PDB file of C-alpha atoms in Angstrom:
ATOM      1  CA  VAL N   1      12.014 -26.106  13.491  1.00  0.00           C
ATOM      2  CA  THR N   2      13.366 -28.715  10.872  1.00  0.00           C
ATOM      3  CA  LEU N   3      16.625 -30.283  11.795  1.00  0.00           C
ATOM      4  CA  THR N   4      18.985 -32.438   9.539  1.00  0.00           C
ATOM      5  CA  GLY N   5      22.113 -33.417  11.436  1.00  0.00           C
ATOM      6  CA  ASP N   6      23.253 -30.123  13.190  1.00  0.00           C
ATOM      7  CA  VAL N   7      21.820 -27.787  10.367  1.00  0.00           C
ATOM      8  CA  ILE N   8      18.513 -25.692  10.825  1.00  0.00           C
ATOM      9  CA  HIS N   9      16.624 -25.720   7.420  1.00  0.00           C
ATOM     10  CA  ALA N  10      13.579 -23.963   8.547  1.00  0.00           C
ATOM     11  CA  SER N  11      12.444 -22.209  11.458  1.00  0.00           C
ATOM     12  CA  ARG N  12       9.278 -19.958  12.342  1.00  0.00           C
ATOM     13  CA  PHE N  13       8.554 -17.700  15.077  1.00  0.00           C
ATOM     14  CA  PHE N  14       5.850 -15.028  15.986  1.00  0.00           C
ATOM     15  CA  ILE N  15       6.189 -11.254  16.433  1.00  0.00           C
ATOM     16  CA  GLN N  16       3.551  -9.446  18.446  1.00  0.00           C
ATOM     17  CA  THR N  17       3.002  -5.933  17.709  1.00  0.00           C
ATOM     18  CA  ILE N  18       1.709  -3.062  19.947  1.00  0.00           C
ATOM     19  CA  GLY N  19       0.702   0.530  19.484  1.00  0.00           C
ATOM     20  CA  ILE N  20      -0.395   0.076  15.758  1.00  0.00           C
ATOM     21  CA  ALA N  21      -3.831   1.893  15.815  1.00  0.00           C
ATOM     22  CA  ASN N  22      -4.468   2.495  12.191  1.00  0.00           C
ATOM     23  CA  ALA N  23      -4.056   1.207   8.527  1.00  0.00           C
ATOM     24  CA  SER N  24      -1.392   3.860   7.969  1.00  0.00           C
ATOM     25  CA  LYS N  25       0.824   2.418  10.790  1.00  0.00           C
ATOM     26  CA  GLU N  26       0.059  -1.266   9.493  1.00  0.00           C
ATOM     27  CA  ILE N  27       1.196  -0.280   6.084  1.00  0.00           C
ATOM     28  CA  GLU N  28       4.410   1.218   7.531  1.00  0.00           C
ATOM     29  CA  MET N  29       4.939  -2.095   9.761  1.00  0.00           C
ATOM     30  CA  LEU N  30       4.545  -4.215   6.714  1.00  0.00           C
ATOM     31  CA  LYS N  31       6.988  -2.013   4.786  1.00  0.00           C
ATOM     32  CA  GLY N  32       9.370  -2.045   7.483  1.00  0.00           C
ATOM     33  CA  LEU N  33       9.451  -5.697   7.957  1.00  0.00           C
ATOM     34  CA  LYS N  34       9.901  -6.520   4.382  1.00  0.00           C
ATOM     35  CA  ALA N  35      12.761  -4.205   4.275  1.00  0.00           C
ATOM     36  CA  ILE N  36      14.452  -5.768   7.265  1.00  0.00           C
ATOM     37  CA  ALA N  37      13.741  -9.336   5.596  1.00  0.00           C
ATOM     38  CA  GLY N  38      15.219  -8.178   2.365  1.00  0.00           C
ATOM     39  CA  LYS N  39      18.322  -7.039   3.852  1.00  0.00           C
ATOM     40  CA  CYS N  40      19.051 -10.447   5.501  1.00  0.00           C
ATOM     41  CA  SER N  41      22.069 -11.903   3.863  1.00  0.00           C
ATOM     42  CA  VAL N  42      22.620 -15.063   6.309  1.00  0.00           C
ATOM     43  CA  ALA N  43      19.431 -17.014   5.070  1.00  0.00           C
ATOM     44  CA  SER N  44      16.513 -16.813   2.810  1.00  0.00           C
ATOM     45  CA  LEU N  45      13.918 -14.706   5.187  1.00  0.00           C
ATOM     46  CA  SER N  46      10.461 -14.040   4.497  1.00  0.00           C
ATOM     47  CA  VAL N  47       7.735 -12.561   6.637  1.00  0.00           C
ATOM     48  CA  TYR N  48       4.099 -13.519   6.567  1.00  0.00           C
ATOM     49  CA  ASN N  49       0.909 -13.171   8.393  1.00  0.00           C
ATOM     50  CA  HIS N  50      -2.523 -13.790   7.167  1.00  0.00           C
ATOM     51  CA  GLU N  51      -3.346 -10.041   7.841  1.00  0.00           C
ATOM     52  CA  PHE N  52      -0.507  -8.773   5.637  1.00  0.00           C
ATOM     53  CA  ILE N  53      -2.866  -9.344   2.748  1.00  0.00           C
ATOM     54  CA  TYR N  54      -5.334  -6.693   3.930  1.00  0.00           C
ATOM     55  CA  PHE N  55      -2.488  -4.231   4.865  1.00  0.00           C
ATOM     56  CA  HIS N  56      -1.216  -4.624   1.393  1.00  0.00           C
ATOM     57  CA  GLN N  57      -4.802  -3.819   0.005  1.00  0.00           C
ATOM     58  CA  TYR N  58      -4.923  -0.828   2.041  1.00  0.00           C
ATOM     59  CA  ASN N  59      -1.846   0.561   0.555  1.00  0.00           C
ATOM     60  CA  VAL N  60      -3.194  -0.181  -3.226  1.00  0.00           C
ATOM     61  CA  VAL N  61      -6.659   1.169  -2.263  1.00  0.00           C
ATOM     62  CA  VAL N  62      -5.092   4.553  -1.275  1.00  0.00           C
ATOM     63  CA  SER N  63      -2.693   4.939  -4.343  1.00  0.00           C
ATOM     64  CA  SER N  64      -5.510   3.892  -6.807  1.00  0.00           C
ATOM     65  CA  THR N  65      -8.131   6.137  -5.152  1.00  0.00           C
ATOM     66  CA  ILE N  66      -5.822   9.176  -5.588  1.00  0.00           C
ATOM     67  CA  LYS N  67      -4.766   8.124  -9.183  1.00  0.00           C
ATOM     68  CA  ASN N  68      -8.490   7.552 -10.204  1.00  0.00           C
ATOM     69  CA  VAL N  69      -9.842  10.906  -8.605  1.00  0.00           C
ATOM     70  CA  SER N  70      -6.933  12.851 -10.611  1.00  0.00           C
ATOM     71  CA  VAL N  71      -7.916  11.373 -13.874  1.00  0.00           C
ATOM     72  CA  ILE N  72     -11.728  11.911 -13.392  1.00  0.00           C
ATOM     73  CA  THR N  73     -10.957  15.562 -12.371  1.00  0.00           C
ATOM     74  CA  ALA N  74      -8.918  16.010 -15.622  1.00  0.00           C
ATOM     75  CA  VAL N  75     -11.523  14.395 -17.793  1.00  0.00           C
ATOM     76  CA  MET N  76     -14.393  16.387 -16.014  1.00  0.00           C
ATOM     77  CA  LEU N  77     -12.283  19.767 -16.960  1.00  0.00           C
ATOM     78  CA  VAL N  78     -11.825  18.604 -20.474  1.00  0.00           C
ATOM     79  CA  VAL N  79     -15.508  17.798 -20.877  1.00  0.00           C
ATOM     80  CA  SER N  80     -16.580  21.016 -19.261  1.00  0.00           C
ATOM     81  CA  LEU N  81     -14.159  23.232 -21.520  1.00  0.00           C
ATOM     82  CA  LEU N  82     -15.674  21.647 -24.618  1.00  0.00           C
ATOM     83  CA  LEU N  83     -19.180  22.134 -23.428  1.00  0.00           C
ATOM     84  CA  ILE N  84     -19.209  25.368 -21.506  1.00  0.00           C
ATOM     85  CA  PRO N  85     -17.791  28.460 -23.432  1.00  0.00           C
ATOM     86  CA  ASN N  86     -16.476  30.480 -20.543  1.00  0.00           C
ATOM     87  CA  PRO N  87     -13.327  28.744 -19.106  1.00  0.00           C
ATOM     88  CA  ILE N  88     -13.891  30.174 -15.672  1.00  0.00           C
ATOM     89  CA  CYS N  89     -17.265  28.702 -15.513  1.00  0.00           C
ATOM     90  CA  SER N  90     -15.753  25.392 -16.732  1.00  0.00           C
ATOM     91  CA  LEU N  91     -13.402  25.344 -13.800  1.00  0.00           C
ATOM     92  CA  TRP N  92     -16.145  26.111 -11.545  1.00  0.00           C
ATOM     93  CA  VAL N  93     -18.180  23.127 -12.707  1.00  0.00           C
ATOM     94  CA  THR N  94     -15.205  20.803 -12.709  1.00  0.00           C
ATOM     95  CA  CYS N  95     -14.453  21.903  -8.976  1.00  0.00           C
ATOM     96  CA  SER N  96     -18.005  21.388  -7.731  1.00  0.00           C
TER      97      SER N  96
END
């Protein structure tokens, strides 16, 4: 706590979480805490923990993996349609 006169300029406290068993729950917790901090109108509030870096990374990895797999599947379909004359066979090659 940083005090100047009767005014508190800064304060820090620790929150312990329980029942968070996997990465998706950690991501939900991170989003929830940031949403609560964003709604605070009384003071400038921020949440930080050294593990938040990893939780944010989990969120980015999942979304980028889904995007990359979708793009690669579309590219494979186009390439197989160009190289294989039968469209049904091209679809089977793309899906396998």
